[in-house]
Coordinates of C-alpha atoms and ligand atoms in Angstrom, one line a residue:
M1 CA -7.1 14.3 -15.7
V2 CA -6.0 11.5 -13.3
D3 CA -2.5 10.5 -12.2
V4 CA -1.9 7.4 -10.2
V5 CA 0.6 6.7 -7.4
L6 CA 1.3 3.1 -6.5
G7 CA 3.9 0.8 -4.9
L8 CA 6.0 -1.5 -7.1
Q9 CA 7.2 -3.9 -4.5
W10 CA 5.5 -5.6 -1.5
G11 CA 4.1 -2.5 0.0
D12 CA 5.5 0.2 2.4
E13 CA 7.5 1.8 -0.4
G14 CA 6.7 5.3 1.0
K15 CA 3.4 6.0 -0.8
G16 CA 2.0 8.1 2.0
K17 CA 5.1 10.4 2.0
I18 CA 5.1 10.7 -1.8
V19 CA 1.3 11.4 -2.0
D20 CA 1.8 14.1 0.6
V21 CA 4.7 15.6 -1.4
L22 CA 2.7 15.6 -4.6
T23 CA -0.6 16.9 -3.2
P24 CA 0.1 20.6 -3.7
Q25 CA -0.1 19.9 -7.5
Y26 CA -3.6 18.3 -7.2
D27 CA -7.1 19.3 -6.2
V28 CA -8.2 15.8 -5.2
V29 CA -6.6 12.7 -3.7
A30 CA -8.6 9.4 -4.0
R31 CA -7.8 6.0 -2.5
F32 CA -8.9 3.2 -4.8
Q33 CA -8.4 -0.1 -3.1
G34 CA -7.3 -2.0 0.0
G35 CA -8.4 -1.0 3.5
P36 CA -6.9 -0.6 7.0
N37 CA -4.3 -3.3 6.1
A38 CA -2.5 -0.2 4.7
G39 CA -0.4 2.0 6.9
H40 CA 0.8 5.2 5.1
S41 CA 3.2 7.4 7.0
L42 CA 3.7 11.1 6.5
E43 CA 6.1 13.4 8.3
F44 CA 6.2 17.2 8.4
G45 CA 6.8 19.9 11.0
G46 CA 8.6 17.4 13.3
N47 CA 5.5 15.1 13.5
K48 CA 4.7 11.7 12.1
Y49 CA 1.2 10.6 11.1
V50 CA 0.0 7.2 10.0
L51 CA -3.1 6.9 7.8
N52 CA -4.9 3.5 7.1
T53 CA -8.0 4.4 5.2
I54 CA -8.0 8.2 4.9
P55 CA -6.3 9.4 1.7
S56 CA -2.8 10.9 2.2
G57 CA -3.9 14.4 0.9
I58 CA -5.8 15.1 4.1
F59 CA -3.3 17.4 5.7
H60 CA -3.5 19.9 2.8
E61 CA -6.4 22.3 3.4
H62 CA -7.2 22.8 -0.3
C63 CA -7.4 19.1 -1.1
T64 CA -10.6 17.1 -1.5
N65 CA -10.1 13.5 -0.3
I66 CA -12.2 10.5 -1.5
I67 CA -12.4 7.0 -0.2
G68 CA -13.4 5.2 -3.4
N69 CA -15.7 2.3 -4.0
G70 CA -12.8 -0.2 -4.3
V71 CA -11.8 0.4 -0.7
V72 CA -13.0 -1.7 2.2
I73 CA -13.9 0.2 5.3
D74 CA -13.8 -0.8 8.9
P75 CA -16.1 1.8 10.6
V76 CA -14.4 1.3 14.0
Q77 CA -11.0 1.9 12.5
L78 CA -12.1 4.8 10.4
K79 CA -13.7 6.5 13.4
K80 CA -10.5 6.3 15.3
E81 CA -8.6 7.7 12.3
I82 CA -11.0 10.6 11.8
E83 CA -10.8 11.5 15.5
K84 CA -7.0 11.5 15.4
A85 CA -6.8 13.6 12.3
S86 CA -9.5 16.0 13.6
A87 CA -7.4 16.5 16.7
T88 CA -4.6 17.9 14.6
G89 CA -7.1 20.6 13.3
V90 CA -8.1 18.9 10.0
D91 CA -11.7 19.6 9.0
I92 CA -12.7 16.1 8.0
K93 CA -16.4 17.0 7.5
K94 CA -15.4 19.5 4.8
S95 CA -12.7 17.5 3.0
L96 CA -13.6 13.8 3.2
Y97 CA -16.0 12.1 0.8
I98 CA -16.8 8.4 1.2
S99 CA -18.2 6.2 -1.6
Q100 CA -21.5 4.6 -0.8
K101 CA -20.4 1.6 -2.8
A102 CA -17.3 0.9 -0.6
H103 CA -17.7 -2.4 1.2
L104 CA -17.9 -2.6 5.0
I105 CA -15.6 -4.7 7.1
L106 CA -17.8 -6.2 9.9
P107 CA -16.4 -7.5 13.2
T108 CA -17.0 -11.0 12.0
H109 CA -14.8 -10.4 9.0
R110 CA -11.9 -9.8 11.3
L111 CA -12.7 -12.9 13.3
V112 CA -13.0 -15.0 10.2
D113 CA -9.6 -13.6 9.0
A114 CA -8.0 -14.7 12.3
A115 CA -9.7 -18.1 12.3
S116 CA -8.7 -18.8 8.6
E117 CA -5.1 -17.8 9.3
A118 CA -5.0 -20.0 12.5
K119 CA -6.4 -22.9 10.5
K120 CA -3.6 -22.5 7.8
G121 CA -1.0 -22.8 10.5
E122 CA 2.5 -22.6 9.1
H123 CA 1.1 -22.0 5.6
K124 CA -0.7 -18.8 6.7
V125 CA -0.4 -15.7 4.5
G126 CA 0.6 -13.6 7.5
S127 CA -2.4 -11.2 6.9
T128 CA -2.7 -8.0 8.9
L129 CA -5.8 -9.6 10.5
R130 CA -7.9 -6.5 9.5
G131 CA -10.6 -8.7 7.9
I132 CA -9.5 -7.8 4.3
S133 CA -9.8 -11.2 2.6
P134 CA -13.2 -12.2 4.1
T135 CA -14.6 -8.7 3.2
Y136 CA -13.5 -9.0 -0.4
Q137 CA -14.7 -12.6 -0.5
D138 CA -18.2 -11.4 0.4
K139 CA -18.0 -8.6 -2.2
I140 CA -17.1 -11.0 -5.0
G141 CA -19.5 -13.5 -3.6
R142 CA -22.2 -10.9 -3.8
S143 CA -23.2 -11.0 -0.2
G144 CA -21.3 -8.0 1.2
L145 CA -22.6 -4.9 3.0
R146 CA -21.8 -1.5 1.7
V147 CA -21.5 2.0 3.2
G148 CA -24.7 3.0 1.5
D149 CA -26.5 0.3 3.4
I150 CA -26.0 2.0 6.8
L151 CA -28.4 4.8 5.6
T152 CA -31.2 2.3 4.9
D153 CA -33.8 1.0 7.3
G154 CA -33.0 -2.6 6.7
F155 CA -29.3 -2.3 7.8
A156 CA -29.7 -4.2 11.1
T157 CA -31.3 -7.1 9.4
K158 CA -28.7 -7.2 6.6
Y159 CA -26.0 -7.0 9.2
R160 CA -27.5 -9.9 11.2
N161 CA -28.0 -12.1 8.1
A162 CA -24.4 -11.6 7.1
T163 CA -22.9 -12.2 10.5
N164 CA -25.0 -15.4 11.0
I165 CA -23.2 -16.9 8.0
H166 CA -19.8 -15.8 9.4
C167 CA -20.7 -17.3 12.8
E168 CA -21.6 -20.6 11.3
L169 CA -18.1 -20.6 9.7
L170 CA -16.4 -19.6 12.9
N171 CA -18.2 -22.3 14.8
S172 CA -17.3 -25.0 12.2
L173 CA -13.6 -23.9 12.7
N174 CA -14.0 -24.3 16.5
F175 CA -12.9 -20.7 16.8
E176 CA -13.6 -19.1 20.2
Y177 CA -15.1 -15.6 20.1
N178 CA -17.7 -13.3 21.7
L179 CA -19.4 -11.1 19.2
A180 CA -20.9 -9.0 22.0
D181 CA -17.4 -7.7 22.7
H182 CA -17.2 -6.1 19.3
E183 CA -20.8 -5.1 18.3
P184 CA -21.3 -2.0 20.5
A185 CA -18.2 -0.2 19.1
F186 CA -19.2 -1.3 15.6
F187 CA -22.7 0.2 15.8
E188 CA -21.4 3.3 17.5
A189 CA -18.9 3.8 14.7
V190 CA -21.6 3.2 12.0
E191 CA -23.7 6.0 13.6
F192 CA -20.6 8.3 13.8
L193 CA -19.9 7.8 10.0
K194 CA -23.4 9.1 9.1
Q195 CA -22.4 12.7 9.7
F196 CA -19.8 12.6 6.9
K197 CA -20.4 12.9 3.1
I198 CA -21.4 9.5 1.9
I199 CA -21.8 10.0 -1.8
N200 CA -22.2 8.5 -5.3
S201 CA -18.4 8.9 -5.8
E202 CA -18.3 7.7 -9.4
Y203 CA -20.5 10.7 -10.5
F204 CA -18.5 13.0 -8.1
V205 CA -15.1 11.9 -9.5
N206 CA -16.2 12.1 -13.1
D207 CA -17.8 15.6 -12.6
L208 CA -14.5 16.7 -11.1
I209 CA -12.6 15.4 -14.1
K210 CA -15.0 17.2 -16.4
S211 CA -14.6 20.5 -14.6
G212 CA -10.8 20.3 -15.1
K213 CA -9.7 19.3 -11.6
K214 CA -6.5 17.4 -11.1
I215 CA -6.9 14.1 -9.3
L216 CA -4.2 11.9 -7.8
A217 CA -5.3 8.3 -7.3
E218 CA -3.5 6.7 -4.3
G219 CA -2.9 3.0 -4.3
A220 CA -2.3 0.8 -1.2
Q221 CA -0.1 -2.3 -0.8
G222 CA 2.2 -3.0 -3.8
T223 CA 2.2 -4.7 -7.2
L224 CA 3.7 -7.9 -5.9
L225 CA 0.8 -8.2 -3.5
D226 CA -1.8 -7.8 -6.4
I227 CA -4.5 -10.5 -6.3
D228 CA -3.8 -11.4 -10.0
F229 CA -0.1 -10.7 -10.5
G230 CA 1.4 -10.9 -7.0
S231 CA 3.1 -13.9 -5.5
Y232 CA -0.2 -15.8 -5.2
P233 CA -1.5 -17.0 -2.7
F234 CA 0.8 -14.7 -0.6
V235 CA -1.0 -11.6 -1.7
T236 CA -3.8 -9.2 -0.6
S237 CA -7.3 -9.5 -2.0
S238 CA -7.5 -6.5 -4.3
N239 CA -6.0 -5.2 -7.6
T240 CA -3.2 -3.0 -6.5
I241 CA -2.1 -2.2 -10.1
T242 CA -3.1 0.9 -12.2
G243 CA -6.1 -1.0 -13.5
G244 CA -7.4 -1.0 -9.9
A245 CA -7.7 2.8 -10.0
C246 CA -10.3 2.5 -12.8
S247 CA -12.5 -0.1 -11.1
G248 CA -11.9 1.3 -7.6
L249 CA -13.0 4.8 -8.5
G250 CA -15.2 4.4 -11.6
I251 CA -13.0 6.2 -14.1
S252 CA -12.1 5.4 -17.6
P253 CA -8.5 4.3 -18.5
Q254 CA -8.5 7.2 -21.0
H255 CA -8.4 9.7 -18.2
I256 CA -5.2 8.3 -16.7
Q257 CA -2.0 10.2 -17.6
K258 CA 1.0 9.8 -15.4
V259 CA 1.6 6.6 -13.4
Y260 CA 4.1 7.3 -10.5
G261 CA 5.7 4.0 -9.5
I262 CA 7.5 4.0 -6.1
F263 CA 10.2 1.6 -5.2
K264 CA 12.6 1.4 -2.2
A265 CA 16.3 1.4 -3.0
Y266 CA 16.2 -2.1 -1.5
C267 CA 13.3 -4.5 -0.8
T268 CA 11.1 -5.3 2.2
R269 CA 8.2 -7.6 2.8
V270 CA 5.9 -8.2 5.8
G271 CA 4.1 -11.5 6.1
N272 CA 4.9 -14.8 4.4
G273 CA 5.7 -15.7 0.8
P274 CA 8.6 -15.7 -1.6
F275 CA 11.3 -13.0 -1.4
P276 CA 14.2 -14.0 -3.7
T277 CA 16.7 -11.3 -2.5
E278 CA 15.9 -11.6 1.2
Q279 CA 18.9 -11.3 3.5
E280 CA 18.4 -13.3 6.6
N281 CA 21.7 -12.3 8.0
E282 CA 23.6 -9.3 9.4
T283 CA 23.0 -7.3 6.2
G284 CA 19.3 -7.8 6.5
E285 CA 19.4 -6.9 10.2
M286 CA 21.3 -3.6 9.3
L287 CA 18.7 -2.7 6.6
R288 CA 15.9 -3.3 9.2
K289 CA 17.7 -1.2 11.8
L290 CA 18.7 1.7 9.6
G291 CA 15.5 1.7 7.7
H292 CA 13.3 1.4 10.8
E293 CA 11.6 -1.5 9.0
F294 CA 8.7 -2.3 11.3
G295 CA 5.1 -2.4 10.0
A296 CA 3.2 0.9 10.2
T297 CA 0.0 -1.0 10.8
T298 CA 1.0 -4.1 12.8
G299 CA 4.4 -3.2 14.1
R300 CA 5.8 -6.5 12.8
P301 CA 9.5 -6.5 11.8
R302 CA 9.7 -6.3 8.0
R303 CA 11.8 -8.9 6.1
T304 CA 14.6 -7.1 4.2
G305 CA 16.8 -7.7 1.2
W306 CA 18.5 -6.2 -1.9
L307 CA 16.8 -4.5 -4.8
D308 CA 15.3 -7.0 -7.3
L309 CA 15.2 -5.8 -10.9
P310 CA 13.2 -8.7 -12.4
T311 CA 10.3 -8.0 -10.1
L312 CA 10.7 -4.2 -10.5
K313 CA 10.6 -4.5 -14.4
Y314 CA 7.5 -6.8 -14.1
A315 CA 5.8 -4.2 -11.9
I316 CA 6.7 -1.3 -14.3
M317 CA 5.3 -3.3 -17.2
L318 CA 2.0 -4.2 -15.5
N319 CA 1.4 -0.6 -14.4
G320 CA 2.6 1.3 -17.4
V321 CA 4.7 3.4 -15.1
T322 CA 5.7 6.8 -16.6
D323 CA 7.6 8.2 -13.6
L324 CA 9.7 6.4 -11.1
I325 CA 10.3 7.5 -7.5
C326 CA 13.1 5.9 -5.5
T327 CA 12.7 6.1 -1.7
K328 CA 14.9 5.3 1.3
S329 CA 18.2 5.8 -0.6
D330 CA 19.6 7.4 2.5
V331 CA 19.2 4.0 4.3
L332 CA 21.9 2.4 2.2
S333 CA 24.5 4.9 3.3
G334 CA 27.3 3.1 5.2
F335 CA 27.1 -0.2 3.4
E336 CA 30.6 -1.1 2.0
E337 CA 29.0 -2.8 -1.0
V338 CA 25.4 -2.5 -2.4
L339 CA 24.0 -5.4 -4.4
V340 CA 21.3 -5.4 -7.1
C341 CA 19.7 -8.6 -8.4
D342 CA 19.5 -8.3 -12.2
R343 CA 18.7 -11.9 -13.2
Y344 CA 17.5 -15.2 -11.7
K345 CA 18.9 -18.6 -12.2
I346 CA 15.9 -20.9 -12.4
E347 CA 16.4 -24.7 -12.7
G348 CA 19.9 -24.0 -14.1
A349 CA 18.8 -21.4 -16.7
E350 CA 19.3 -17.6 -16.5
T351 CA 16.3 -15.4 -17.0
S352 CA 15.0 -11.9 -16.0
E353 CA 11.3 -13.0 -16.2
L354 CA 9.3 -14.2 -13.3
P355 CA 8.3 -17.8 -13.1
Y356 CA 4.6 -18.9 -12.7
S357 CA 5.3 -19.5 -9.0
M358 CA 8.4 -18.3 -7.2
Q359 CA 7.9 -20.6 -4.3
D360 CA 7.7 -23.9 -6.2
V361 CA 11.0 -23.6 -8.2
K362 CA 14.6 -23.5 -7.3
L363 CA 15.3 -19.8 -7.9
E364 CA 18.7 -18.2 -7.3
P365 CA 19.1 -14.4 -7.5
L366 CA 22.2 -13.3 -9.5
Y367 CA 23.7 -10.0 -8.3
R368 CA 25.8 -7.2 -9.5
S369 CA 27.9 -5.4 -6.9
F370 CA 28.4 -1.7 -6.5
P371 CA 30.7 0.2 -4.1
G372 CA 28.7 1.8 -1.4
W373 CA 28.5 5.4 -0.2
T374 CA 28.7 7.1 3.2
G375 CA 27.4 10.2 4.8
D376 CA 24.0 11.7 5.6
L377 CA 22.1 12.1 2.3
S378 CA 19.0 13.6 4.0
K379 CA 19.9 17.2 3.7
I380 CA 21.0 17.0 0.0
K381 CA 18.8 19.0 -2.3
T382 CA 20.0 18.3 -5.8
Y383 CA 20.8 15.0 -7.7
N384 CA 24.3 16.1 -8.6
E385 CA 25.3 16.6 -4.9
L386 CA 24.6 13.0 -4.2
P387 CA 27.7 10.8 -3.8
E388 CA 29.1 9.6 -7.2
T389 CA 28.9 5.9 -6.1
F390 CA 25.2 6.4 -5.4
R391 CA 24.7 8.0 -8.8
N392 CA 26.5 5.0 -10.5
Y393 CA 24.2 2.7 -8.7
M394 CA 21.1 4.7 -9.8
D395 CA 22.4 5.1 -13.3
Y396 CA 22.7 1.3 -13.6
V397 CA 19.2 0.7 -12.2
Q398 CA 17.7 3.3 -14.6
S399 CA 19.6 1.7 -17.6
Q400 CA 18.0 -1.6 -16.7
I401 CA 14.4 -0.4 -16.2
E402 CA 14.3 2.1 -19.0
V403 CA 12.0 4.6 -17.2
P404 CA 13.3 7.8 -15.7
V405 CA 13.7 8.0 -11.9
N406 CA 12.5 11.5 -11.4
V407 CA 12.3 11.7 -7.6
I408 CA 14.8 10.5 -5.0
S409 CA 13.5 10.5 -1.5
V410 CA 16.3 10.8 1.1
G411 CA 14.4 10.8 4.4
P412 CA 10.9 10.4 5.8
D413 CA 10.1 14.2 6.0
R414 CA 8.3 16.1 3.2
E415 CA 11.4 18.3 2.8
E416 CA 13.8 15.3 2.3
T417 CA 13.0 14.9 -1.3
I418 CA 15.1 15.5 -4.5
I419 CA 13.2 16.3 -7.7
R420 CA 15.4 15.8 -10.8
Ligands
GDP1 P1 3.6 3.2 2.6 O1 2.7 2.1 3.1 O2 4.0 3.0 1.1 O3 3.0 4.6 2.7 O4 4.9 3.2 3.4 P2 5.0 3.1 5.0 O5 4.6 4.4 5.6 O6 4.3 1.9 5.5 O7 6.5 2.8 5.2 C1 7.5 3.7 4.8 C2 8.4 4.1 5.9 O8 9.6 4.8 5.5 C3 7.7 5.2 6.8 O9 8.1 5.1 8.1 C4 8.2 6.5 6.2 O10 8.1 7.6 7.1 C5 9.6 6.1 5.8 N1 10.1 6.8 4.6 C6 9.5 7.2 3.5 N2 10.4 7.7 2.6 C7 11.6 7.6 3.2 C8 13.0 7.9 2.8 O11 13.3 8.3 1.7 N3 14.0 7.7 3.7 C9 13.7 7.2 5.0 N4 14.7 7.0 5.8 N5 12.5 6.9 5.4 C10 11.5 7.1 4.5
IMO2 P1 0.7 -0.5 2.5 O1 -0.4 0.2 1.8 C1 2.8 -4.2 3.4 C2 0.5 -7.9 3.3 C3 0.3 -8.6 4.7 C4 0.2 -10.0 4.2 C5 -0.6 -9.9 2.9 C6 -2.1 -10.1 3.0 O2 1.0 0.1 3.9 O3 1.9 -0.6 1.7 P2 -4.1 -8.7 4.1 O4 -4.2 -8.2 5.5 O5 -4.1 -7.7 3.0 O6 -5.0 -9.9 3.8 O7 -2.6 -9.4 4.1 O8 -0.4 -8.5 2.4 N1 0.1 -6.5 3.4 C7 0.9 -5.4 3.3 N2 2.3 -5.4 3.4 N3 2.2 -3.0 3.2 C8 0.8 -3.0 3.1 O9 0.1 -1.9 2.9 C9 0.1 -4.3 3.2 N4 -1.2 -4.6 3.2 C10 -1.2 -6.0 3.3 O10 1.4 -8.4 5.5 O11 1.5 -10.5 3.8
MG3 MG1 2.7 0.9 4.8

């Protein structure tokens, strides 16, 4: 059987921490989409780790970790990550499996990402500049290079043909670059990756399912960044929803059982695009400060705002969420009043449905106010010990979204987790 963990907002909901907490119940953790645009943080034993491409089960010795075909891999970045994780004593050669069908991020994909964003000027998406969009464009355009290609004799030629096209594009955009600055590290990383298990992961995953192993599929980004259902065009370039786990790992929907949807007790977003409940004021500043809301990948300050139920309900619907996990509840401690948006007013009419495009209509979030709570929640172990005002807030949220909130995370550490 396969369970899925994914984000229900604009990413950074705490997927890394939650996957790490759930891993003891699973034999396998498999990433199904995205690439090093992701930054998944884990904390235990007083240390913090950030993973970009490696699945978040890697610190559990028993766990098999798979980078699925739906992921895009930057060899240079992955080499760095492997070296870092190995330095902590993890046996990557034993526990990491890489799909031969995962697409490769080439140095020129990163350059094209930078050039396209520069060309868009103030309309830029605010990408992580990791080459994600150009790599997925080549995948869909049927001209990408895959991990399996590095094991073939023709790799150097395929590489050169692909980069020639990218260079033409870069030149036409008058973008200044020197490929020679990037290629030695790229080819060194490609050689480095050959020592790991590069496999036909769709067979591997389905054999594991057949033999009764428990698999946790780990999503990256969040539902509101999904290429089809996110706030297009301010999205990433992959399907971040449950369906992405099927195409990104080669598994049938019939194998999926639980879908864990993670949401923060408030909202954040990095990069551009609509954010109805954004607080560009002291409240937003306080959320950013108390929540340490700075990107795990790029270090950019995250935009912050109140919890938004219309988008959360939309995400739960699209993903078929069975179990909800609320993170960062501790961060709201100390606010006199906590707001939740439960409807929008769009062009004068109230609704709880999302419009076709959030950026092209006059949208006003309508809020319900709750008295806040105080004190350090991070050492609390049971739901009933949480402040009554917090439970009132959570009861309301749960009554609106109609799916049980089974886990409340009250701090970044593994141990700071309340299971109901
Ligand atoms: P991901 O991309 O979904 O894995 O999330 P990130 O790791 O990018 O961002 C989440 C941040 O919040 C990380 O710094 C986590 O260590 C931290 N975090 C996760 N859960 C909690 C929580 O319940 N409380 C607090 N205070 N921090 C948390
Ligand atoms: P995790 O897995 C938050 C955002 C970028 C940008 C948009 C497109 O850590 O939750 P891209 O580089 O994908 O072309 O950027 O998506 N973005 C994320 N925001 N968390 C992430 O991943 C993100 N990955 C991409 O900021 O707005
Ligand atoms: Mg992140």
